[in-house]
Amino acid sequence: MGVAAAAGVVAAVGVGVVVAVHGDEGGGSADVGVVSPLPRHAPAAGVEAGGEAARARQQRAVAEGVRSRTVEVAASRLPEHPDAGQSGQCLASMYGDPQPTASGEIFDPTQLTAAHPTLPFHTMVEVTNTATGRSVTVRINDRGPYVAGRCLDLSTAAFSAIASLDQGVVRVSWRVVG
């Protein structure tokens, strides 16, 4: 197909040059103009804002039991479950933002889980509010808290089992039960 056969066709070139060809089979002219180039950081088609696509992929991977090599290696370096009966006292806080945990699962505020700085993942811990005597058993699935004087971050469900949510922080005793 000759240049003239492409009459009226406009081609955009990646560097921002536009060429318009006009004419018929016998000859033609080309007009060349410069336009702004496409933005370098434009999101690709189908990419969701705010990392929703990445979050959805991660949730599917967790649901399918896919684990990263990093998580496997990190988990293999953890000590075995501590002796039942290991215990302590501290302040416990509440957290509820759905996000990935240090153990690789997505945090679910409706589950009875907690974060502890050093206890192995999947350790079962009985947590008791020292002021009320109310207790809950949680599974360690995350690391934290990172605030001096606190040793447990409880999921919303776990915290509400031992205290009013508006308290935010309570003094607790804890004991490993499995």
PDB file of C-alpha atoms in Angstrom:
ATOM      1  CA  MET A   1       0.000   0.000   0.000  1.00  0.00           C
ATOM      2  CA  GLY A   2       1.455   3.341  -1.031  1.00  0.00           C
ATOM      3  CA  VAL A   3       1.721   6.458   1.070  1.00  0.00           C
ATOM      4  CA  ALA A   4      -1.078   8.121  -0.849  1.00  0.00           C
ATOM      5  CA  ALA A   5      -3.401   5.165  -0.230  1.00  0.00           C
ATOM      6  CA  ALA A   6      -3.246   5.937   3.449  1.00  0.00           C
ATOM      7  CA  ALA A   7      -5.059   9.236   2.958  1.00  0.00           C
ATOM      8  CA  GLY A   8      -6.449  10.625   6.165  1.00  0.00           C
ATOM      9  CA  VAL A   9      -4.591   8.132   8.356  1.00  0.00           C
ATOM     10  CA  VAL A  10      -2.957   9.569  11.416  1.00  0.00           C
ATOM     11  CA  ALA A  11      -0.161   7.708  13.172  1.00  0.00           C
ATOM     12  CA  ALA A  12       1.078   8.553  16.651  1.00  0.00           C
ATOM     13  CA  VAL A  13       4.707   7.750  17.270  1.00  0.00           C
ATOM     14  CA  GLY A  14       5.959   7.075  20.814  1.00  0.00           C
ATOM     15  CA  VAL A  15       8.191  10.138  20.834  1.00  0.00           C
ATOM     16  CA  GLY A  16       5.280  12.475  20.348  1.00  0.00           C
ATOM     17  CA  VAL A  17       5.424  13.098  16.581  1.00  0.00           C
ATOM     18  CA  VAL A  18       2.217  12.967  14.573  1.00  0.00           C
ATOM     19  CA  VAL A  19       2.286  12.464  10.813  1.00  0.00           C
ATOM     20  CA  ALA A  20      -0.849  13.061   8.769  1.00  0.00           C
ATOM     21  CA  VAL A  21      -0.828  11.956   5.126  1.00  0.00           C
ATOM     22  CA  HIS A  22      -3.117  13.688   2.634  1.00  0.00           C
ATOM     23  CA  GLY A  23      -3.584  13.125  -1.063  1.00  0.00           C
ATOM     24  CA  ASP A  24      -4.481  10.567  -3.685  1.00  0.00           C
ATOM     25  CA  GLU A  25      -2.640   7.911  -5.715  1.00  0.00           C
ATOM     26  CA  GLY A  26      -0.900  10.515  -7.817  1.00  0.00           C
ATOM     27  CA  GLY A  27       0.907  12.186  -4.961  1.00  0.00           C
ATOM     28  CA  GLY A  28       0.347  13.712  -1.624  1.00  0.00           C
ATOM     29  CA  SER A  29       1.776  15.787   1.106  1.00  0.00           C
ATOM     30  CA  ALA A  30       2.675  15.035   4.660  1.00  0.00           C
ATOM     31  CA  ASP A  31       2.129  17.377   7.567  1.00  0.00           C
ATOM     32  CA  VAL A  32       4.362  16.761  10.558  1.00  0.00           C
ATOM     33  CA  GLY A  33       3.600  18.210  13.967  1.00  0.00           C
ATOM     34  CA  VAL A  34       4.853  17.689  17.487  1.00  0.00           C
ATOM     35  CA  VAL A  35       2.456  16.949  20.303  1.00  0.00           C
ATOM     36  CA  SER A  36       3.026  16.185  23.954  1.00  0.00           C
ATOM     37  CA  PRO A  37       4.337  12.684  24.488  1.00  0.00           C
ATOM     38  CA  LEU A  38       2.272  10.204  26.440  1.00  0.00           C
ATOM     39  CA  PRO A  39       2.898  10.352  30.194  1.00  0.00           C
ATOM     40  CA  ARG A  40       5.732   8.030  31.215  1.00  0.00           C
ATOM     41  CA  HIS A  41       3.992   6.850  34.365  1.00  0.00           C
ATOM     42  CA  ALA A  42       0.480   6.331  33.102  1.00  0.00           C
ATOM     43  CA  PRO A  43      -1.167   3.314  34.727  1.00  0.00           C
ATOM     44  CA  ALA A  44      -1.514   0.289  32.502  1.00  0.00           C
ATOM     45  CA  ALA A  45      -4.964  -0.677  31.332  1.00  0.00           C
ATOM     46  CA  GLY A  46      -6.760  -2.820  33.881  1.00  0.00           C
ATOM     47  CA  VAL A  47      -4.624  -1.751  36.840  1.00  0.00           C
ATOM     48  CA  GLU A  48      -6.775  -0.970  39.847  1.00  0.00           C
ATOM     49  CA  ALA A  49      -5.983   2.059  41.992  1.00  0.00           C
ATOM     50  CA  GLY A  50      -4.685   1.692  45.525  1.00  0.00           C
ATOM     51  CA  GLY A  51      -3.093  -1.717  45.124  1.00  0.00           C
ATOM     52  CA  GLU A  52      -6.429  -3.544  45.063  1.00  0.00           C
ATOM     53  CA  ALA A  53      -5.232  -5.916  42.336  1.00  0.00           C
ATOM     54  CA  ALA A  54      -2.114  -6.836  44.305  1.00  0.00           C
ATOM     55  CA  ARG A  55      -4.169  -7.316  47.452  1.00  0.00           C
ATOM     56  CA  ALA A  56      -6.614  -9.561  45.568  1.00  0.00           C
ATOM     57  CA  ARG A  57      -3.727 -11.639  44.144  1.00  0.00           C
ATOM     58  CA  GLN A  58      -2.265 -12.049  47.615  1.00  0.00           C
ATOM     59  CA  GLN A  59      -5.609 -13.110  49.084  1.00  0.00           C
ATOM     60  CA  ARG A  60      -6.034 -15.692  46.297  1.00  0.00           C
ATOM     61  CA  ALA A  61      -2.524 -17.018  46.940  1.00  0.00           C
ATOM     62  CA  VAL A  62      -3.192 -17.337  50.664  1.00  0.00           C
ATOM     63  CA  ALA A  63      -6.518 -19.080  49.991  1.00  0.00           C
ATOM     64  CA  GLU A  64      -4.775 -21.506  47.629  1.00  0.00           C
ATOM     65  CA  GLY A  65      -2.029 -22.222  50.133  1.00  0.00           C
ATOM     66  CA  VAL A  66       0.724 -20.558  48.089  1.00  0.00           C
ATOM     67  CA  ARG A  67       3.585 -19.346  50.251  1.00  0.00           C
ATOM     68  CA  SER A  68       6.614 -17.377  49.250  1.00  0.00           C
ATOM     69  CA  ARG A  69      10.072 -18.833  49.675  1.00  0.00           C
ATOM     70  CA  THR A  70      10.871 -15.970  52.074  1.00  0.00           C
ATOM     71  CA  VAL A  71       8.029 -16.945  54.393  1.00  0.00           C
ATOM     72  CA  GLU A  72       9.067 -20.620  54.266  1.00  0.00           C
ATOM     73  CA  VAL A  73      12.673 -19.808  55.159  1.00  0.00           C
ATOM     74  CA  ALA A  74      11.657 -17.395  57.912  1.00  0.00           C
ATOM     75  CA  ALA A  75       9.243 -19.932  59.382  1.00  0.00           C
ATOM     76  CA  SER A  76      11.896 -22.645  59.308  1.00  0.00           C
ATOM     77  CA  ARG A  77      14.133 -20.486  61.492  1.00  0.00           C
ATOM     78  CA  LEU A  78      11.532 -20.025  64.220  1.00  0.00           C
ATOM     79  CA  PRO A  79      11.857 -21.999  67.429  1.00  0.00           C
ATOM     80  CA  GLU A  80       9.429 -24.816  68.153  1.00  0.00           C
ATOM     81  CA  HIS A  81       6.359 -23.954  70.215  1.00  0.00           C
ATOM     82  CA  PRO A  82       7.350 -22.687  73.654  1.00  0.00           C
ATOM     83  CA  ASP A  83       6.549 -24.725  76.716  1.00  0.00           C
ATOM     84  CA  ALA A  84       2.920 -24.590  77.745  1.00  0.00           C
ATOM     85  CA  GLY A  85       2.692 -22.434  80.814  1.00  0.00           C
ATOM     86  CA  GLN A  86       5.158 -19.750  79.656  1.00  0.00           C
ATOM     87  CA  SER A  87       3.554 -16.502  80.796  1.00  0.00           C
ATOM     88  CA  GLY A  88       3.862 -12.773  81.300  1.00  0.00           C
ATOM     89  CA  GLN A  89       2.060  -9.509  82.005  1.00  0.00           C
ATOM     90  CA  CYS A  90       1.917  -6.367  79.921  1.00  0.00           C
ATOM     91  CA  LEU A  91      -0.346  -3.884  78.216  1.00  0.00           C
ATOM     92  CA  ALA A  92      -2.327  -5.215  75.270  1.00  0.00           C
ATOM     93  CA  SER A  93      -3.663  -3.015  72.506  1.00  0.00           C
ATOM     94  CA  MET A  94      -6.112  -3.592  69.686  1.00  0.00           C
ATOM     95  CA  TYR A  95      -5.543  -3.380  65.964  1.00  0.00           C
ATOM     96  CA  GLY A  96      -7.922  -3.955  63.110  1.00  0.00           C
ATOM     97  CA  ASP A  97      -6.483  -2.920  59.739  1.00  0.00           C
ATOM     98  CA  PRO A  98      -6.821  -5.754  57.192  1.00  0.00           C
ATOM     99  CA  GLN A  99      -3.286  -6.178  55.892  1.00  0.00           C
ATOM    100  CA  PRO A 100      -0.733  -8.949  55.438  1.00  0.00           C
ATOM    101  CA  THR A 101       0.684 -10.341  58.677  1.00  0.00           C
ATOM    102  CA  ALA A 102       4.265 -11.357  59.383  1.00  0.00           C
ATOM    103  CA  SER A 103       3.170 -14.999  59.103  1.00  0.00           C
ATOM    104  CA  GLY A 104       1.998 -14.430  55.524  1.00  0.00           C
ATOM    105  CA  GLU A 105      -1.744 -14.595  56.072  1.00  0.00           C
ATOM    106  CA  ILE A 106      -4.101 -11.657  55.616  1.00  0.00           C
ATOM    107  CA  PHE A 107      -5.088 -10.166  58.964  1.00  0.00           C
ATOM    108  CA  ASP A 108      -8.771 -10.706  59.720  1.00  0.00           C
ATOM    109  CA  PRO A 109     -10.072  -8.560  62.610  1.00  0.00           C
ATOM    110  CA  THR A 110     -12.970 -10.983  63.167  1.00  0.00           C
ATOM    111  CA  GLN A 111     -10.657 -13.881  64.085  1.00  0.00           C
ATOM    112  CA  LEU A 112      -9.191 -14.516  67.556  1.00  0.00           C
ATOM    113  CA  THR A 113      -5.587 -13.688  66.691  1.00  0.00           C
ATOM    114  CA  ALA A 114      -2.777 -11.575  68.092  1.00  0.00           C
ATOM    115  CA  ALA A 115       0.661 -10.157  67.399  1.00  0.00           C
ATOM    116  CA  HIS A 116       3.569 -10.855  69.769  1.00  0.00           C
ATOM    117  CA  PRO A 117       7.214  -9.814  69.323  1.00  0.00           C
ATOM    118  CA  THR A 118       8.789 -13.266  69.769  1.00  0.00           C
ATOM    119  CA  LEU A 119       6.328 -16.128  70.302  1.00  0.00           C
ATOM    120  CA  PRO A 120       6.293 -18.533  67.337  1.00  0.00           C
ATOM    121  CA  PHE A 121       3.447 -18.241  64.862  1.00  0.00           C
ATOM    122  CA  HIS A 122       0.439 -20.461  65.597  1.00  0.00           C
ATOM    123  CA  THR A 123       1.183 -20.502  69.341  1.00  0.00           C
ATOM    124  CA  MET A 124      -2.076 -20.510  71.301  1.00  0.00           C
ATOM    125  CA  VAL A 125      -2.120 -17.984  74.152  1.00  0.00           C
ATOM    126  CA  GLU A 126      -4.732 -17.386  76.839  1.00  0.00           C
ATOM    127  CA  VAL A 127      -5.038 -13.640  77.475  1.00  0.00           C
ATOM    128  CA  THR A 128      -6.758 -12.376  80.647  1.00  0.00           C
ATOM    129  CA  ASN A 129      -7.820  -8.815  81.411  1.00  0.00           C
ATOM    130  CA  THR A 130      -6.379  -8.351  84.928  1.00  0.00           C
ATOM    131  CA  ALA A 131      -9.073  -5.799  85.885  1.00  0.00           C
ATOM    132  CA  THR A 132     -12.091  -7.928  84.937  1.00  0.00           C
ATOM    133  CA  GLY A 133     -10.829 -11.512  84.849  1.00  0.00           C
ATOM    134  CA  ARG A 134     -12.290 -11.983  81.355  1.00  0.00           C
ATOM    135  CA  SER A 135     -10.169 -14.283  79.156  1.00  0.00           C
ATOM    136  CA  VAL A 136      -9.814 -15.221  75.506  1.00  0.00           C
ATOM    137  CA  THR A 137      -7.557 -17.702  73.724  1.00  0.00           C
ATOM    138  CA  VAL A 138      -5.788 -16.322  70.656  1.00  0.00           C
ATOM    139  CA  ARG A 139      -3.457 -17.647  67.975  1.00  0.00           C
ATOM    140  CA  ILE A 140      -0.232 -15.711  67.328  1.00  0.00           C
ATOM    141  CA  ASN A 141      -0.048 -14.835  63.627  1.00  0.00           C
ATOM    142  CA  ASP A 142       1.809 -11.522  63.522  1.00  0.00           C
ATOM    143  CA  ARG A 143       4.691  -9.537  65.014  1.00  0.00           C
ATOM    144  CA  GLY A 144       4.303  -6.480  67.210  1.00  0.00           C
ATOM    145  CA  PRO A 145       3.293  -4.364  68.945  1.00  0.00           C
ATOM    146  CA  TYR A 146       6.044  -1.825  68.489  1.00  0.00           C
ATOM    147  CA  VAL A 147       5.140   0.402  71.436  1.00  0.00           C
ATOM    148  CA  ALA A 148       7.140   0.309  74.683  1.00  0.00           C
ATOM    149  CA  GLY A 149       5.381  -1.554  77.488  1.00  0.00           C
ATOM    150  CA  ARG A 150       3.037  -3.474  75.214  1.00  0.00           C
ATOM    151  CA  CYS A 151       3.541  -7.133  74.371  1.00  0.00           C
ATOM    152  CA  LEU A 152       0.329  -8.042  72.551  1.00  0.00           C
ATOM    153  CA  ASP A 153      -1.723  -6.517  69.746  1.00  0.00           C
ATOM    154  CA  LEU A 154      -5.102  -8.236  69.789  1.00  0.00           C
ATOM    155  CA  SER A 155      -7.500  -8.483  66.862  1.00  0.00           C
ATOM    156  CA  THR A 156     -10.727  -6.528  67.259  1.00  0.00           C
ATOM    157  CA  ALA A 157     -12.619  -9.756  68.035  1.00  0.00           C
ATOM    158  CA  ALA A 158     -10.093 -10.853  70.676  1.00  0.00           C
ATOM    159  CA  PHE A 159      -9.943  -7.438  72.338  1.00  0.00           C
ATOM    160  CA  SER A 160     -13.736  -7.141  72.472  1.00  0.00           C
ATOM    161  CA  ALA A 161     -13.897 -10.512  74.253  1.00  0.00           C
ATOM    162  CA  ILE A 162     -11.973  -9.105  77.238  1.00  0.00           C
ATOM    163  CA  ALA A 163     -12.640  -5.339  77.186  1.00  0.00           C
ATOM    164  CA  SER A 164     -14.698  -2.552  75.697  1.00  0.00           C
ATOM    165  CA  LEU A 165     -13.326  -1.487  72.309  1.00  0.00           C
ATOM    166  CA  ASP A 166     -13.233   2.168  73.377  1.00  0.00           C
ATOM    167  CA  GLN A 167     -10.600   1.319  76.011  1.00  0.00           C
ATOM    168  CA  GLY A 168      -8.019   0.612  73.302  1.00  0.00           C
ATOM    169  CA  VAL A 169      -5.344  -0.610  75.757  1.00  0.00           C
ATOM    170  CA  VAL A 170      -5.719  -2.869  78.813  1.00  0.00           C
ATOM    171  CA  ARG A 171      -3.389  -4.558  81.286  1.00  0.00           C
ATOM    172  CA  VAL A 172      -3.356  -8.323  80.714  1.00  0.00           C
ATOM    173  CA  SER A 173      -1.692 -11.473  81.864  1.00  0.00           C
ATOM    174  CA  TRP A 174      -0.963 -14.102  79.236  1.00  0.00           C
ATOM    175  CA  ARG A 175      -0.073 -17.775  79.278  1.00  0.00           C
ATOM    176  CA  VAL A 176       0.923 -20.162  76.484  1.00  0.00           C
ATOM    177  CA  VAL A 177      -1.603 -22.994  76.255  1.00  0.00           C
ATOM    178  CA  GLY A 178      -0.461 -24.708  73.064  1.00  0.00           C
TER     179      GLY A 178
END
